[in-house]
Amino acid sequence: MPTPLVFRLGYVALNVTDPQRTAEDTCNIAGTRISGQDGGRIMLTSNRRRAEMILYPSDANNLRRVGLEAVTPDAVDEVRDRARAAGLRILSERPSLDCIDKGVTFLTSEGHAIEVHTPMPMDQPLRYHGPGVHPRFLDHVNFAAIDPVTFSKELGAATGMLLTERTSGYEIMWMRAADGRHHTLAAVKGNSGVHHISWEFENFDGLKRIADSLGIEERRVVWGPGRHGAGDNLFLYYVDSAGFLIECIAEMEVIQDLDMPTRVADPGENLSNWKVVNQWGALPSLEWIQHFSPCCGVDEHDDLLQLA
Ligand SMILES: [Fe+2]
């Protein structure tokens, strides 16, 4: 069994039409803080890391790129070689941000852009003032893919991430990194894009406060609170001001065994098996099931393509 070359999620980069509003919304509801701004780009963090979410000004709201922290600097080179060997396009061998020492960005065959990079500088204050609950960190991304099986094979080939669990019909694939969390990336069958992005909170109380914060603006929870079967995590979902589906979680399962056989879960027709979908029983809303945000086009990676 291969050892993952990536340790955990590094960052999520989003293209948004109104970075100031999206930053304000993420600070007010999720409880992050702004850690940097330049040229219209805004960086957000919830801990010591320089940036966990990066907002780029754009004509449309879509997923720009997802960063994964490499276990070592040499692992970045290994990922580049493995991605090439797997036939994946290398978008850039330069890091996407000045504050990252080393990075390589590749595209899945469906066009999801993933950068494997050395860790962000840990130079931000751990505690800060401001609204919201203050997450612990950005913890996972659930992509959408036309072919989740190919997505998981490509991710496994390039990064060594392990397939923790899948549904019996291969509609959802959950993959873990070296930190052992049940999933850091997942893919659900649909169009090529992203289904949701997740912040982890200290405990269930954080989720309660998220729901109350939404209520202040007469917005509502899309699904939850509940406890997923896959990952055993507490969850609650809302849609942010840029239309991205945001999950707020606590208590994600951690798996120490690198050799654990892939689990298979039967979600039932239309996610009707509540024991797998939500151990507390409430099934997802249509809004949750149908939610989708696209990936940006390759030519929109101007920060990388100009350097490559
Ligand atoms: Fe999730």
XYZ file of C-alpha atoms and ligand atoms in Angstrom:
309
model
C 0.000 0.000 0.000
C 1.529 3.373 -0.994
C 2.101 6.090 1.579
C 0.318 9.354 0.700
C 2.622 12.099 -0.594
C 0.243 14.730 0.789
C -0.481 15.357 4.451
C -3.694 17.401 4.451
C -5.648 20.074 2.630
C -3.545 23.191 1.984
C -5.955 25.787 0.647
C -8.928 26.419 -1.627
C -8.719 29.168 -4.268
C -12.013 30.536 -5.562
C -12.822 32.926 -8.391
C -15.537 35.284 -7.195
C -17.302 38.287 -8.687
C -17.186 40.247 -5.421
C -14.172 39.269 -3.282
C -14.947 41.894 -0.611
C -18.485 40.601 -0.111
C -17.396 36.941 -0.128
C -14.646 37.714 2.387
C -17.099 39.594 4.623
C -19.587 36.731 4.403
C -16.944 34.090 5.202
C -15.750 36.128 8.189
C -19.282 36.815 9.476
C -20.713 33.317 9.106
C -17.802 30.846 9.132
C -15.663 33.080 11.372
C -12.397 33.396 9.441
C -10.222 36.517 9.300
C -8.565 38.369 6.436
C -4.818 37.677 6.479
C -3.786 39.541 3.338
C -4.958 41.559 0.348
C -3.184 42.507 -2.869
C -4.326 43.380 -6.352
C -7.937 42.583 -5.570
C -7.028 39.152 -4.207
C -8.041 38.418 -0.609
C -6.572 35.753 1.681
C -8.546 34.255 4.559
C -7.408 32.051 7.421
C -8.749 30.627 10.664
C -5.451 29.705 12.322
C -1.691 30.308 12.090
C -1.528 29.464 8.395
C -1.014 32.428 6.054
C -4.007 31.485 3.902
C -6.591 28.726 3.761
C -9.041 30.318 1.341
C -7.923 32.682 -1.432
C -10.463 34.791 -3.305
C -9.564 35.995 -6.799
C -11.604 38.726 -8.553
C -13.344 37.303 -11.590
C -16.328 37.593 -13.907
C -17.844 34.404 -12.483
C -17.986 32.399 -9.272
C -16.136 29.110 -9.692
C -13.466 26.847 -8.248
C -10.008 27.948 -9.278
C -7.692 25.499 -7.554
C -7.283 23.242 -4.513
C -3.963 22.980 -2.653
C -2.682 19.896 -0.864
C 0.257 20.066 1.545
C 3.140 17.812 0.519
C 4.645 15.597 3.257
C 8.148 16.800 2.283
C 9.627 19.178 -0.328
C 10.862 16.145 -2.285
C 7.296 14.826 -2.417
C 6.405 17.772 -4.686
C 8.866 16.424 -7.288
C 7.536 12.917 -6.810
C 3.969 14.113 -7.427
C 5.085 15.906 -10.607
C 6.746 12.721 -11.913
C 3.807 10.507 -10.966
C 1.250 12.890 -12.466
C 3.225 12.938 -15.718
C 3.517 9.152 -15.706
C -0.262 8.942 -15.231
C -0.757 11.092 -18.332
C -2.018 14.150 -16.434
C -1.278 17.656 -17.651
C 1.167 19.665 -15.549
C -0.113 23.231 -15.465
C 2.854 24.721 -13.647
C 5.975 23.699 -11.735
C 6.073 27.036 -9.930
C 4.247 27.688 -6.645
C 1.019 29.651 -7.061
C 1.819 32.106 -4.251
C 4.997 33.944 -3.269
C 4.661 32.614 0.270
C 4.879 28.975 -0.894
C 8.423 27.640 -1.456
C 7.672 24.833 -3.856
C 4.604 23.614 -5.720
C 3.403 21.727 -8.761
C -0.077 22.101 -10.248
C -1.666 19.365 -12.326
C -5.081 18.927 -13.906
C -7.283 15.875 -13.622
C -8.593 14.646 -16.965
C -11.840 16.521 -16.163
C -9.993 19.771 -15.482
C -9.873 19.994 -11.669
C -6.697 21.973 -10.863
C -4.720 20.641 -7.899
C -1.507 22.100 -6.510
C 0.700 19.956 -4.286
C 2.862 22.361 -2.346
C 5.092 22.858 0.664
C 3.133 24.198 3.656
C 1.943 27.777 3.987
C 3.981 29.890 6.434
C 2.585 29.564 9.969
C 2.994 33.254 10.715
C -0.514 34.412 11.642
C -1.920 34.943 15.153
C -3.654 31.846 16.505
C -6.448 33.856 18.148
C -8.252 36.868 16.779
C -11.223 39.099 17.333
C -14.172 39.177 15.026
C -17.574 37.658 14.364
C -18.389 34.030 13.730
C -17.324 30.919 15.586
C -13.716 30.688 14.308
C -13.110 27.307 12.658
C -10.099 25.139 13.488
C -9.105 24.828 9.824
C -10.351 24.235 6.277
C -10.536 20.461 6.225
C -11.920 18.928 3.031
C -13.255 19.502 -0.463
C -15.904 17.379 -2.117
C -15.452 17.680 -5.876
C -18.059 16.793 -8.467
C -16.899 14.622 -11.365
C -18.480 13.022 -14.410
C -16.403 9.924 -13.603
C -15.580 9.702 -9.881
C -13.728 6.400 -10.358
C -11.260 7.918 -12.833
C -10.936 10.971 -10.562
C -9.961 8.770 -7.610
C -7.543 6.720 -9.695
C -5.835 9.863 -11.003
C -5.584 11.371 -7.518
C -4.264 8.104 -6.162
C -1.703 7.787 -8.962
C -0.411 11.363 -8.625
C -0.538 11.885 -4.848
C -0.742 8.433 -3.242
C -3.999 9.398 -1.522
C -5.896 6.332 -0.314
C -9.468 5.372 -1.155
C -11.106 5.177 2.282
C -14.664 4.496 1.223
C -16.896 4.400 -1.834
C -20.573 3.898 -2.497
C -21.700 0.577 -3.923
C -22.488 2.159 -7.303
C -19.247 4.198 -7.377
C -21.220 7.466 -7.131
C -19.056 8.896 -4.315
C -15.358 8.239 -3.606
C -13.805 9.432 -0.315
C -9.991 9.728 -0.195
C -7.626 10.275 2.715
C -4.196 11.854 3.036
C -1.314 11.055 5.397
C -3.008 12.657 8.410
C -5.522 9.791 8.333
C -8.714 11.839 8.318
C -11.490 9.801 6.689
C -11.522 12.144 3.708
C -9.613 15.219 2.620
C -10.857 15.020 -0.963
C -13.972 13.328 -2.266
C -15.727 13.151 -5.620
C -19.450 12.792 -6.213
C -20.930 11.877 -9.586
C -22.168 14.924 -11.521
C -20.603 17.533 -13.752
C -16.941 18.507 -13.401
C -16.701 20.983 -10.559
C -17.133 21.176 -6.819
C -20.024 20.151 -4.606
C -18.916 21.591 -1.273
C -16.023 22.982 0.744
C -15.701 22.252 4.471
C -14.477 24.044 7.596
C -13.861 22.035 10.761
C -15.048 23.386 14.109
C -14.099 22.520 17.660
C -17.399 20.859 18.525
C -21.129 20.761 17.904
C -21.642 24.132 19.558
C -19.909 25.770 16.583
C -22.520 24.386 14.201
C -25.318 25.786 16.350
C -23.768 29.217 16.196
C -23.354 28.995 12.397
C -27.097 28.369 12.062
C -27.868 31.288 14.380
C -25.518 33.555 12.385
C -27.368 32.678 9.176
C -30.629 33.516 10.882
C -29.448 37.059 11.580
C -29.451 37.617 7.798
C -32.668 35.636 7.261
C -30.694 32.881 5.526
C -31.164 29.231 6.286
C -29.333 25.956 6.652
C -29.404 23.810 3.491
C -29.046 20.488 5.378
C -28.283 19.522 8.954
C -27.322 19.391 11.644
C -26.711 15.683 11.415
C -24.004 13.023 11.489
C -22.770 11.483 8.232
C -22.146 7.759 7.908
C -18.963 8.149 5.826
C -16.525 9.961 8.107
C -18.831 9.826 11.144
C -18.645 13.645 11.256
C -21.225 16.093 12.508
C -22.372 18.334 9.659
C -24.344 21.417 8.691
C -24.436 23.057 5.242
C -25.171 26.557 4.004
C -24.669 28.464 0.735
C -22.292 31.420 0.912
C -22.742 34.801 -0.780
C -20.903 33.585 -3.907
C -23.112 30.515 -4.248
C -20.647 27.926 -2.942
C -22.023 25.170 -0.710
C -20.136 25.361 2.584
C -20.049 22.474 5.062
C -19.276 22.977 8.725
C -18.126 19.831 10.500
C -16.774 18.434 13.765
C -15.552 15.012 14.898
C -14.258 13.641 11.574
C -13.099 10.030 11.938
C -9.320 9.494 11.833
C -8.000 6.220 10.417
C -4.479 5.208 11.479
C -4.305 2.052 9.365
C -2.704 2.692 5.943
C -3.696 -0.811 4.841
C -7.378 -0.604 5.760
C -9.423 -2.140 2.913
C -11.701 0.329 1.161
C -15.133 0.383 2.777
C -18.250 0.114 0.621
C -21.451 1.919 1.646
C -24.886 1.534 0.078
C -26.554 4.970 0.109
C -29.839 3.600 -1.239
C -31.792 4.948 -4.171
C -31.593 8.766 -4.240
C -29.604 8.781 -0.983
C -32.517 7.187 0.880
C -30.486 4.963 3.217
C -30.420 7.259 6.226
C -28.024 5.034 8.158
C -25.333 5.864 5.591
C -26.378 9.376 4.581
C -27.310 10.829 7.975
C -27.190 8.644 11.061
C -29.722 10.990 12.696
C -32.288 10.256 9.983
C -33.049 13.495 8.115
C -32.365 13.026 4.386
C -30.728 15.767 2.266
C -32.768 18.547 0.708
C -33.088 18.747 -3.081
C -31.067 21.958 -2.880
C -28.174 20.011 -1.332
C -28.390 17.122 -3.814
C -28.512 19.391 -6.854
C -25.898 21.899 -5.718
C -23.001 22.440 -8.110
C -20.282 25.003 -8.711
C -18.088 24.695 -11.827
C -14.303 24.723 -12.160
C -12.725 27.628 -14.012
C -11.222 27.141 -17.465
C -7.528 26.436 -17.935
C -6.900 29.874 -19.453
C -8.138 31.480 -16.237
C -5.070 30.216 -14.361
C -3.264 33.337 -15.501
C -1.135 33.482 -12.345
C 0.342 30.089 -13.180
C 0.368 30.096 -16.967
C 2.332 33.350 -17.160
C 5.002 31.839 -14.935
C 5.172 28.425 -16.539
Fe -18.222 16.895 3.209
